[in-house]
mmCIF file of C-alpha atoms in Angstrom:
data_model
loop_
_atom_site.group_PDB
_atom_site.id
_atom_site.type_symbol
_atom_site.label_atom_id
_atom_site.label_comp_id
_atom_site.label_asym_id
_atom_site.label_seq_id
_atom_site.Cartn_x
_atom_site.Cartn_y
_atom_site.Cartn_z
ATOM 1 C CA MET A 16 -17.250 21.657 -5.969
ATOM 2 C CA ALA A 17 -14.836 18.940 -6.282
ATOM 3 C CA ASP A 18 -17.464 16.753 -4.778
ATOM 4 C CA LYS A 19 -20.053 17.835 -7.054
ATOM 5 C CA ALA A 20 -17.672 17.215 -10.255
ATOM 6 C CA THR A 21 -16.989 13.646 -8.753
ATOM 7 C CA SER A 22 -20.693 12.792 -8.290
ATOM 8 C CA TYR A 23 -21.433 14.306 -11.772
ATOM 9 C CA PHE A 24 -18.438 12.160 -13.388
ATOM 10 C CA TYR A 25 -19.354 8.919 -11.961
ATOM 11 C CA ALA A 26 -23.124 9.728 -12.864
ATOM 12 C CA LEU A 27 -22.273 10.637 -16.379
ATOM 13 C CA LEU A 28 -19.916 7.562 -16.676
ATOM 14 C CA PHE A 29 -22.562 4.863 -15.628
ATOM 15 C CA ILE A 30 -25.354 6.515 -17.451
ATOM 16 C CA GLN A 31 -23.613 6.559 -20.839
ATOM 17 C CA ASN A 32 -21.500 3.353 -20.170
ATOM 18 C CA PRO A 33 -23.830 1.050 -17.797
ATOM 19 C CA ASP A 34 -21.363 -2.073 -18.623
ATOM 20 C CA LEU A 35 -18.594 -0.016 -16.788
ATOM 21 C CA ARG A 36 -20.455 -0.105 -13.207
ATOM 22 C CA ALA A 37 -19.952 -3.775 -12.840
ATOM 23 C CA LEU A 38 -16.335 -3.075 -12.643
ATOM 24 C CA PHE A 39 -16.764 -0.773 -9.359
ATOM 25 C CA PRO A 40 -18.032 -1.904 -5.571
ATOM 26 C CA VAL A 41 -21.601 -1.675 -4.755
ATOM 27 C CA ALA A 42 -20.871 0.773 -2.233
ATOM 28 C CA MET A 43 -19.028 3.758 -3.582
ATOM 29 C CA ASP A 44 -18.075 5.814 -0.549
ATOM 30 C CA ALA A 45 -14.514 4.874 -0.419
ATOM 31 C CA GLN A 46 -14.254 4.425 -4.277
ATOM 32 C CA ARG A 47 -16.221 7.538 -5.177
ATOM 33 C CA ASP A 48 -13.474 9.961 -5.822
ATOM 34 C CA ARG A 49 -10.482 7.749 -5.934
ATOM 35 C CA LEU A 50 -10.323 7.536 -9.789
ATOM 36 C CA PHE A 51 -10.997 11.058 -10.142
ATOM 37 C CA LYS A 52 -8.392 12.088 -7.811
ATOM 38 C CA ALA A 53 -5.882 9.848 -9.226
ATOM 39 C CA LEU A 54 -6.282 11.375 -12.821
ATOM 40 C CA LEU A 55 -6.140 14.940 -11.276
ATOM 41 C CA THR A 56 -2.956 13.890 -9.245
ATOM 42 C CA ALA A 57 -1.509 12.659 -12.516
ATOM 43 C CA ALA A 58 -2.155 15.795 -14.438
ATOM 44 C CA ARG A 59 -0.697 17.800 -11.474
ATOM 45 C CA HIS A 60 2.813 15.748 -11.930
ATOM 46 C CA ALA A 61 3.140 16.275 -15.630
ATOM 47 C CA ASP A 62 6.202 17.941 -15.141
ATOM 48 C CA ASP A 63 8.023 14.962 -13.463
ATOM 49 C CA PRO A 64 7.954 12.488 -16.157
ATOM 50 C CA ALA A 65 9.929 9.815 -14.002
ATOM 51 C CA THR A 66 7.767 9.767 -11.053
ATOM 52 C CA LEU A 67 4.630 10.346 -13.088
ATOM 53 C CA THR A 68 5.473 7.142 -15.589
ATOM 54 C CA ALA A 69 6.344 4.990 -12.405
ATOM 55 C CA TYR A 70 2.818 6.003 -10.681
ATOM 56 C CA LEU A 71 0.890 5.649 -13.700
ATOM 57 C CA SER A 72 2.715 2.078 -14.909
ATOM 58 C CA ARG A 73 1.748 0.953 -11.288
ATOM 59 C CA LEU A 74 -2.023 1.977 -11.555
ATOM 60 C CA GLY A 75 -2.065 0.543 -15.190
ATOM 61 C CA ARG A 76 -1.092 -2.750 -13.737
ATOM 62 C CA GLY A 77 -3.192 -2.845 -10.819
ATOM 63 C CA HIS A 78 -6.100 -1.860 -12.827
ATOM 64 C CA ARG A 79 -5.951 -5.275 -14.396
ATOM 65 C CA LYS A 80 -7.514 -7.096 -11.362
ATOM 66 C CA TYR A 81 -10.901 -4.424 -11.724
ATOM 67 C CA GLY A 82 -11.211 -5.868 -15.393
ATOM 68 C CA THR A 83 -10.095 -2.792 -17.117
ATOM 69 C CA ARG A 84 -9.539 -2.854 -20.834
ATOM 70 C CA PRO A 85 -8.033 -0.249 -23.349
ATOM 71 C CA GLU A 86 -11.418 0.590 -24.561
ATOM 72 C CA HIS A 87 -12.707 1.713 -21.236
ATOM 73 C CA TYR A 88 -10.240 4.515 -21.132
ATOM 74 C CA PRO A 89 -11.819 6.736 -23.770
ATOM 75 C CA ALA A 90 -15.363 6.573 -22.041
ATOM 76 C CA VAL A 91 -13.381 7.674 -19.000
ATOM 77 C CA GLY A 92 -11.591 10.484 -20.642
ATOM 78 C CA GLU A 93 -14.925 11.861 -22.210
ATOM 79 C CA CYS A 94 -16.696 11.926 -18.788
ATOM 80 C CA LEU A 95 -13.708 13.472 -17.123
ATOM 81 C CA LEU A 96 -13.424 16.460 -19.612
ATOM 82 C CA ALA A 97 -17.417 16.810 -19.212
ATOM 83 C CA ALA A 98 -17.197 17.130 -15.464
ATOM 84 C CA LEU A 99 -14.205 19.550 -15.649
ATOM 85 C CA SER A 100 -15.962 21.995 -18.238
ATOM 86 C CA ARG A 101 -19.029 21.624 -16.223
ATOM 87 C CA TYR A 102 -17.543 22.594 -12.641
ATOM 88 C CA ALA A 103 -14.974 24.704 -13.856
ATOM 89 C CA PRO A 104 -16.659 27.028 -16.491
ATOM 90 C CA ASP A 105 -14.500 30.278 -15.566
ATOM 91 C CA THR A 106 -11.171 28.671 -16.625
ATOM 92 C CA TRP A 107 -12.522 26.387 -19.125
ATOM 93 C CA ASN A 108 -11.999 27.256 -22.806
ATOM 94 C CA GLU A 109 -10.470 25.518 -26.081
ATOM 95 C CA ALA A 110 -6.941 25.788 -24.688
ATOM 96 C CA THR A 111 -7.723 24.209 -21.496
ATOM 97 C CA GLU A 112 -9.719 21.643 -23.023
ATOM 98 C CA ALA A 113 -6.707 20.701 -25.606
ATOM 99 C CA ALA A 114 -4.326 20.753 -22.776
ATOM 100 C CA TRP A 115 -6.562 18.218 -20.809
ATOM 101 C CA VAL A 116 -6.921 15.848 -24.187
ATOM 102 C CA ARG A 117 -3.048 15.908 -24.460
ATOM 103 C CA THR A 118 -2.705 15.119 -20.732
ATOM 104 C CA TYR A 119 -5.294 12.230 -20.472
ATOM 105 C CA THR A 120 -4.131 10.634 -24.089
ATOM 106 C CA ALA A 121 -0.681 10.444 -22.407
ATOM 107 C CA ILE A 122 -1.698 9.141 -19.015
ATOM 108 C CA SER A 123 -4.231 6.393 -20.620
ATOM 109 C CA GLN A 124 -1.409 5.414 -22.995
ATOM 110 C CA ILE A 125 1.215 4.808 -20.175
ATOM 111 C CA MET A 126 -1.407 2.741 -18.078
ATOM 112 C CA ILE A 127 -2.414 0.850 -21.382
ATOM 113 C CA ASP A 128 1.064 -0.055 -22.366
ATOM 114 C CA ALA A 129 2.029 -1.033 -18.710
ATOM 115 C CA ALA A 130 -1.173 -3.293 -18.455
ATOM 116 C CA ALA A 131 -0.472 -4.845 -21.781
ATOM 117 C CA GLU A 132 3.313 -5.532 -20.749
ATOM 118 C CA ASP A 133 2.182 -7.025 -17.339
ATOM 119 C CA GLU A 134 -0.232 -9.217 -18.860
ATOM 120 C CA GLU A 135 2.377 -11.098 -20.900
ATOM 121 C CA GLN A 136 4.228 -12.061 -17.427
ATOM 122 C CA SER A 137 1.508 -12.511 -14.964
ATOM 123 C CA PRO A 138 -2.434 -12.756 -14.099
ATOM 124 C CA ALA A 139 -4.591 -9.992 -13.274
ATOM 125 C CA TRP A 140 -5.019 -11.365 -9.658
ATOM 126 C CA TRP A 141 -4.060 -14.622 -7.754
ATOM 127 C CA GLN A 142 -6.472 -16.708 -5.575
ATOM 128 C CA GLY A 143 -5.092 -17.213 -2.352
ATOM 129 C CA GLU A 144 -6.509 -19.758 0.369
ATOM 130 C CA ILE A 145 -6.456 -18.922 4.012
ATOM 131 C CA VAL A 146 -4.490 -21.814 5.577
ATOM 132 C CA ARG A 147 -3.937 -20.059 9.265
ATOM 133 C CA HIS A 148 -5.749 -17.247 10.981
ATOM 134 C CA GLU A 149 -4.284 -16.456 14.600
ATOM 135 C CA LEU A 150 -6.091 -13.526 16.560
ATOM 136 C CA ARG A 151 -3.120 -12.010 18.387
ATOM 137 C CA THR A 152 -5.611 -9.225 19.852
ATOM 138 C CA PRO A 153 -9.282 -8.563 19.812
ATOM 139 C CA ASP A 154 -8.799 -6.563 16.629
ATOM 140 C CA ILE A 155 -5.495 -7.986 15.208
ATOM 141 C CA ALA A 156 -5.164 -10.944 13.132
ATOM 142 C CA VAL A 157 -2.167 -12.606 11.347
ATOM 143 C CA VAL A 158 -3.650 -14.228 8.373
ATOM 144 C CA THR A 159 -1.836 -16.524 6.371
ATOM 145 C CA VAL A 160 -2.619 -17.733 2.741
ATOM 146 C CA ARG A 161 -1.475 -20.127 -0.049
ATOM 147 C CA PRO A 162 -1.803 -18.555 -3.663
ATOM 148 C CA ASP A 163 -3.303 -20.820 -6.387
ATOM 149 C CA GLN A 164 0.096 -20.112 -8.357
ATOM 150 C CA PRO A 165 3.756 -18.807 -7.770
ATOM 151 C CA TYR A 166 3.459 -15.128 -6.333
ATOM 152 C CA PRO A 167 6.705 -13.297 -6.809
ATOM 153 C CA PHE A 168 7.297 -10.184 -4.491
ATOM 154 C CA LEU A 169 10.201 -8.679 -2.326
ATOM 155 C CA ALA A 170 10.271 -8.280 1.269
ATOM 156 C CA GLY A 171 9.131 -4.809 2.202
ATOM 157 C CA GLN A 172 6.329 -4.804 -0.562
ATOM 158 C CA TYR A 173 2.637 -4.751 -0.229
ATOM 159 C CA THR A 174 -0.270 -6.002 -2.312
ATOM 160 C CA THR A 175 -4.160 -5.593 -2.350
ATOM 161 C CA LEU A 176 -6.508 -7.889 -1.024
ATOM 162 C CA GLU A 177 -10.340 -8.573 -2.058
ATOM 163 C CA THR A 178 -12.476 -10.440 0.140
ATOM 164 C CA PRO A 179 -15.527 -12.615 -0.734
ATOM 165 C CA TRP A 180 -17.914 -10.611 1.431
ATOM 166 C CA TRP A 181 -17.137 -7.185 -0.210
ATOM 167 C CA PRO A 182 -16.652 -7.716 -3.905
ATOM 168 C CA ARG A 183 -14.600 -5.348 -5.905
ATOM 169 C CA VAL A 184 -13.441 -3.643 -2.690
ATOM 170 C CA TRP A 185 -9.682 -3.869 -2.536
ATOM 171 C CA ARG A 186 -7.290 -2.587 0.391
ATOM 172 C CA HIS A 187 -3.410 -2.570 0.691
ATOM 173 C CA TYR A 188 -1.738 -4.782 3.124
ATOM 174 C CA SER A 189 2.054 -5.281 3.266
ATOM 175 C CA PHE A 190 3.639 -8.850 3.394
ATOM 176 C CA SER A 191 4.712 -9.784 7.122
ATOM 177 C CA ALA A 192 7.431 -12.206 6.077
ATOM 178 C CA ALA A 193 9.855 -12.287 3.279
ATOM 179 C CA PRO A 194 9.594 -14.872 0.452
ATOM 180 C CA ARG A 195 9.285 -18.372 1.993
ATOM 181 C CA PRO A 196 10.153 -21.958 0.126
ATOM 182 C CA ASP A 197 6.921 -23.218 0.599
ATOM 183 C CA GLY A 198 5.282 -19.917 -1.095
ATOM 184 C CA LEU A 199 2.662 -18.927 1.720
ATOM 185 C CA LEU A 200 2.133 -15.388 2.310
ATOM 186 C CA SER A 201 0.894 -13.763 6.001
ATOM 187 C CA PHE A 202 -0.314 -10.307 6.447
ATOM 188 C CA HIS A 203 -1.186 -8.474 9.531
ATOM 189 C CA VAL A 204 -4.507 -6.829 9.804
ATOM 190 C CA LYS A 205 -5.848 -4.505 12.102
ATOM 191 C CA ALA A 206 -9.759 -3.954 12.200
ATOM 192 C CA VAL A 207 -10.438 -0.413 12.134
ATOM 193 C CA PRO A 208 -13.932 1.428 12.547
ATOM 194 C CA ALA A 209 -15.709 1.134 9.280
ATOM 195 C CA GLY A 210 -13.426 -1.174 7.990
ATOM 196 C CA TRP A 211 -15.441 -3.409 5.557
ATOM 197 C CA VAL A 212 -12.312 -5.407 4.471
ATOM 198 C CA SER A 213 -10.030 -5.388 7.653
ATOM 199 C CA GLY A 214 -13.232 -6.209 10.065
ATOM 200 C CA ALA A 215 -13.877 -8.897 7.640
ATOM 201 C CA LEU A 216 -10.231 -10.394 7.711
ATOM 202 C CA VAL A 217 -10.177 -10.174 11.428
ATOM 203 C CA HIS A 218 -13.510 -11.112 12.622
ATOM 204 C CA ARG A 219 -14.989 -13.182 9.909
ATOM 205 C CA ALA A 220 -12.397 -14.982 7.858
ATOM 206 C CA ARG A 221 -11.457 -18.426 8.647
ATOM 207 C CA PRO A 222 -9.316 -21.146 7.067
ATOM 208 C CA GLY A 223 -10.686 -22.448 3.963
ATOM 209 C CA ASP A 224 -11.848 -18.905 2.942
ATOM 210 C CA VAL A 225 -10.374 -17.752 -0.550
ATOM 211 C CA LEU A 226 -9.128 -14.285 -1.150
ATOM 212 C CA ARG A 227 -8.113 -12.213 -4.382
ATOM 213 C CA LEU A 228 -4.718 -10.746 -4.484
ATOM 214 C CA GLY A 229 -3.439 -8.288 -6.730
ATOM 215 C CA PRO A 230 0.007 -7.622 -7.985
ATOM 216 C CA PRO A 231 2.568 -6.982 -5.549
ATOM 217 C CA ALA A 232 3.989 -2.984 -5.452
ATOM 218 C CA GLY A 233 6.029 -0.685 -3.152
ATOM 219 C CA SER A 234 9.551 0.400 -2.992
ATOM 220 C CA MET A 235 10.605 -0.262 0.548
ATOM 221 C CA ILE A 236 13.008 -2.866 -0.058
ATOM 222 C CA VAL A 237 16.426 -3.572 0.831
ATOM 223 C CA ASP A 238 19.570 -2.538 -0.964
ATOM 224 C CA HIS A 239 21.648 -5.454 -0.801
ATOM 225 C CA SER A 240 24.515 -3.919 -3.186
ATOM 226 C CA THR A 241 25.572 -1.894 0.138
ATOM 227 C CA ASP A 242 26.779 -2.746 3.541
ATOM 228 C CA ASN A 243 24.689 0.166 5.096
ATOM 229 C CA GLY A 244 22.758 -0.327 8.200
ATOM 230 C CA LEU A 245 19.162 -0.479 8.453
ATOM 231 C CA LEU A 246 17.002 1.784 10.856
ATOM 232 C CA CYS A 247 13.596 0.573 10.942
ATOM 233 C CA LEU A 248 10.511 2.213 12.490
ATOM 234 C CA GLY A 249 7.395 0.242 12.666
ATOM 235 C CA GLY A 250 4.224 1.801 14.221
ATOM 236 C CA GLY A 251 1.101 -0.866 15.137
ATOM 237 C CA THR A 252 0.935 -3.390 12.256
ATOM 238 C CA GLY A 253 3.510 -1.286 10.554
ATOM 239 C CA ILE A 254 5.985 -3.744 12.220
ATOM 240 C CA ALA A 255 4.934 -6.527 9.560
ATOM 241 C CA PRO A 256 7.217 -5.121 6.640
ATOM 242 C CA ILE A 257 9.925 -4.520 8.881
ATOM 243 C CA LYS A 258 9.627 -8.080 10.145
ATOM 244 C CA ALA A 259 9.976 -9.108 6.669
ATOM 245 C CA LEU A 260 12.803 -6.916 5.856
ATOM 246 C CA VAL A 261 14.750 -8.247 8.821
ATOM 247 C CA GLU A 262 13.915 -11.832 7.567
ATOM 248 C CA ASP A 263 15.564 -10.764 4.142
ATOM 249 C CA VAL A 264 18.610 -9.426 5.685
ATOM 250 C CA ALA A 265 19.167 -12.789 7.493
ATOM 251 C CA GLU A 266 18.537 -14.782 4.262
ATOM 252 C CA HIS A 267 21.059 -12.813 2.376
ATOM 253 C CA GLY A 268 23.603 -13.806 5.195
ATOM 254 C CA ARG A 269 25.700 -10.321 5.505
ATOM 255 C CA CYS A 270 26.167 -9.015 8.806
ATOM 256 C CA ARG A 271 24.722 -5.521 8.741
ATOM 257 C CA PRO A 272 23.365 -3.929 11.834
ATOM 258 C CA VAL A 273 19.572 -3.485 11.762
ATOM 259 C CA GLU A 274 18.098 -1.138 14.289
ATOM 260 C CA VAL A 275 14.392 -1.953 14.902
ATOM 261 C CA PHE A 276 12.148 0.696 16.756
ATOM 262 C CA TYR A 277 8.684 -0.987 17.325
ATOM 263 C CA GLY A 278 6.128 1.386 18.341
ATOM 264 C CA ALA A 279 2.427 1.182 19.893
ATOM 265 C CA ARG A 280 0.178 3.240 22.206
ATOM 266 C CA HIS A 281 0.053 0.453 25.051
ATOM 267 C CA ALA A 282 2.253 -2.158 25.857
ATOM 268 C CA GLY A 283 -0.493 -4.884 24.856
ATOM 269 C CA ASP A 284 -0.769 -3.524 21.444
ATOM 270 C CA LEU A 285 2.918 -4.716 20.941
ATOM 271 C CA TYR A 286 1.345 -8.009 19.399
ATOM 272 C CA ASP A 287 4.311 -9.049 17.481
ATOM 273 C CA ILE A 288 7.059 -8.339 20.155
ATOM 274 C CA ASP A 289 7.798 -11.827 20.950
ATOM 275 C CA THR A 290 8.522 -12.778 17.361
ATOM 276 C CA MET A 291 10.701 -9.591 17.054
ATOM 277 C CA LEU A 292 12.690 -10.452 20.247
ATOM 278 C CA ARG A 293 13.138 -13.963 18.984
ATOM 279 C CA LEU A 294 14.838 -12.570 15.813
ATOM 280 C CA GLN A 295 17.033 -10.584 18.057
ATOM 281 C CA ARG A 296 18.235 -13.555 20.002
ATOM 282 C CA ALA A 297 19.032 -15.478 16.660
ATOM 283 C CA HIS A 298 20.875 -12.683 15.265
ATOM 284 C CA ASN A 299 23.604 -10.717 16.892
ATOM 285 C CA TRP A 300 23.434 -7.795 14.182
ATOM 286 C CA LEU A 301 19.686 -6.927 15.230
ATOM 287 C CA SER A 302 18.450 -4.915 18.001
ATOM 288 C CA VAL A 303 14.631 -4.442 18.679
ATOM 289 C CA ARG A 304 13.355 -1.606 20.935
ATOM 290 C CA PRO A 305 9.916 -1.544 21.935
ATOM 291 C CA VAL A 306 8.333 1.915 22.355
ATOM 292 C CA VAL A 307 5.132 2.870 24.061
ATOM 293 C CA SER A 308 3.426 6.089 24.022
ATOM 294 C CA ASP A 309 0.876 5.832 26.547
ATOM 295 C CA GLY A 310 1.044 3.697 30.031
ATOM 296 C CA PRO A 311 3.142 1.726 31.601
ATOM 297 C CA THR A 312 5.859 -0.077 30.139
ATOM 298 C CA ARG A 313 8.988 -1.960 30.748
ATOM 299 C CA GLY A 314 10.402 -0.551 27.500
ATOM 300 C CA LEU A 315 10.873 2.871 26.225
ATOM 301 C CA CYS A 316 8.186 5.474 26.713
ATOM 302 C CA GLY A 317 7.417 8.276 24.238
ATOM 303 C CA GLU A 318 6.468 9.087 20.738
ATOM 304 C CA LEU A 319 8.423 6.691 18.445
ATOM 305 C CA PRO A 320 10.236 9.478 16.276
ATOM 306 C CA ALA A 321 11.466 11.499 19.381
ATOM 307 C CA ILE A 322 12.595 8.113 21.110
ATOM 308 C CA VAL A 323 14.713 7.767 17.902
ATOM 309 C CA ARG A 324 16.068 11.028 17.994
ATOM 310 C CA GLN A 325 17.781 10.231 21.605
ATOM 311 C CA TYR A 326 19.663 7.252 19.771
ATOM 312 C CA GLY A 327 21.880 7.355 17.012
ATOM 313 C CA PRO A 328 23.776 8.802 14.979
ATOM 314 C CA TRP A 329 23.065 6.969 11.837
ATOM 315 C CA PRO A 330 25.496 8.493 9.400
ATOM 316 C CA ALA A 331 25.692 4.742 7.674
ATOM 317 C CA TYR A 332 21.830 3.721 7.845
ATOM 318 C CA ASP A 333 19.347 3.827 5.256
ATOM 319 C CA ALA A 334 15.896 4.307 7.140
ATOM 320 C CA TYR A 335 12.552 2.457 6.726
ATOM 321 C CA LEU A 336 9.312 3.725 8.077
ATOM 322 C CA SER A 337 5.758 1.829 8.252
ATOM 323 C CA GLY A 338 2.819 2.580 10.159
ATOM 324 C CA PRO A 339 -0.058 5.187 10.284
ATOM 325 C CA PRO A 340 0.509 8.333 7.795
ATOM 326 C CA GLY A 341 0.981 10.713 10.845
ATOM 327 C CA MET A 342 3.972 8.538 12.311
ATOM 328 C CA ILE A 343 5.420 8.255 8.840
ATOM 329 C CA ARG A 344 5.284 12.142 8.396
ATOM 330 C CA SER A 345 6.670 13.109 11.800
ATOM 331 C CA GLY A 346 9.177 10.087 11.296
ATOM 332 C CA VAL A 347 10.413 11.514 8.168
ATOM 333 C CA ASP A 348 10.604 15.137 9.619
ATOM 334 C CA THR A 349 12.770 13.550 12.475
ATOM 335 C CA LEU A 350 15.161 11.716 10.468
ATOM 336 C CA VAL A 351 15.806 14.557 8.198
ATOM 337 C CA GLY A 352 16.295 16.732 10.925
ATOM 338 C CA ILE A 353 18.907 14.262 12.631
ATOM 339 C CA GLY A 354 20.921 14.226 9.360
ATOM 340 C CA ILE A 355 19.807 11.311 7.135
ATOM 341 C CA PRO A 356 19.254 12.281 3.775
ATOM 342 C CA SER A 357 15.851 11.985 2.273
ATOM 343 C CA HIS A 358 16.874 9.712 -0.452
ATOM 344 C CA ARG A 359 17.867 7.245 2.005
ATOM 345 C CA ILE A 360 14.455 7.153 3.632
ATOM 346 C CA ARG A 361 12.069 4.553 2.475
ATOM 347 C CA HIS A 362 8.413 4.256 3.084
ATOM 348 C CA ASP A 363 5.483 3.926 1.171
ATOM 349 C CA GLU A 364 3.450 6.331 2.366
ATOM 350 C CA ILE A 365 -0.434 6.179 1.917
ATOM 351 C CA GLY A 366 -1.980 8.911 -0.042
ATOM 352 C CA GLY A 367 -0.540 11.082 -2.998
ATOM 353 C CA LEU A 368 1.338 9.076 -5.437
ATOM 354 C CA MET A 369 1.511 6.176 -3.238
ATOM 355 C CA ALA A 370 -1.114 3.842 -1.990
ATOM 356 C CA ALA A 371 -4.247 3.671 -0.372
ATOM 357 C CA ALA A 372 -4.927 3.586 3.102
ATOM 358 C CA PRO A 373 -6.283 -0.262 4.374
ATOM 359 C CA ARG A 374 -9.684 -0.338 5.675
#
């Protein structure tokens, strides 16, 4: 039923507002239910104003890169109500419709206001020329770009990237380095099956190609007002923002302990271990432990959260997790289970009120 409602929503939206079709990618398989689900997610969290406002404000700012304007919101709302009323006839009545009108009006106004405020401070997107493309493994590349104007972000955050080969298809990638004096930005990209953007960035992109970048987002940043240690779990290319956090701590010059557990399936998948070990040699407050789940290794062997449980305790540490959604979920459960309060566990989980999975 949800699939039918989503299909009807987009069909109606594009028939009644053909000019809006240009704001969406040609292939709609990944995008098809994203907007519809985001609206429903926002409605479900209407009783949590702080979380809802933060989520919708980020959406409003991020939607600027698609070309979304205030006058587009009423058309979307009208088609949303039409889809809901058509596919929920048993529960749809005047009171339900009035509640949805109030909810959507509040949702759209928060997004519109956030976009307007953001427009006064930053562009809708940045152009970024690829200046370096380093293939670390057959399916992982480190891509470095030079933005066309200053790009403000914090270590641990992420952005969205659009390639010239897949217009209007945006995917999330974390910055793999703290802000640099030369202004360059680096990303670790793993080509995944059926991943249009990731495959293009790994196998097709070359220096000189130009990408588009959306605004920075994410809350997995270091609190420099405390001396708490950092317990960092990075799985696969999730090591990218962890590396940026380590550089951020070093930049601030405060000797606070940082424990990094770097996980991968096979030893050969620890594509950035040399970089992390160089950082460890340069900073006596940093400890890096490679963890391999399958196959031979000279390091630790096992699942990343289980290995972390063997160490510690971590009474004065803030935890940071980055990697596949399954690793983040099991990692959070493990850390809470060993006594780290949930408010001191930071991650930008893909899904729900967070970001969308990179592809």
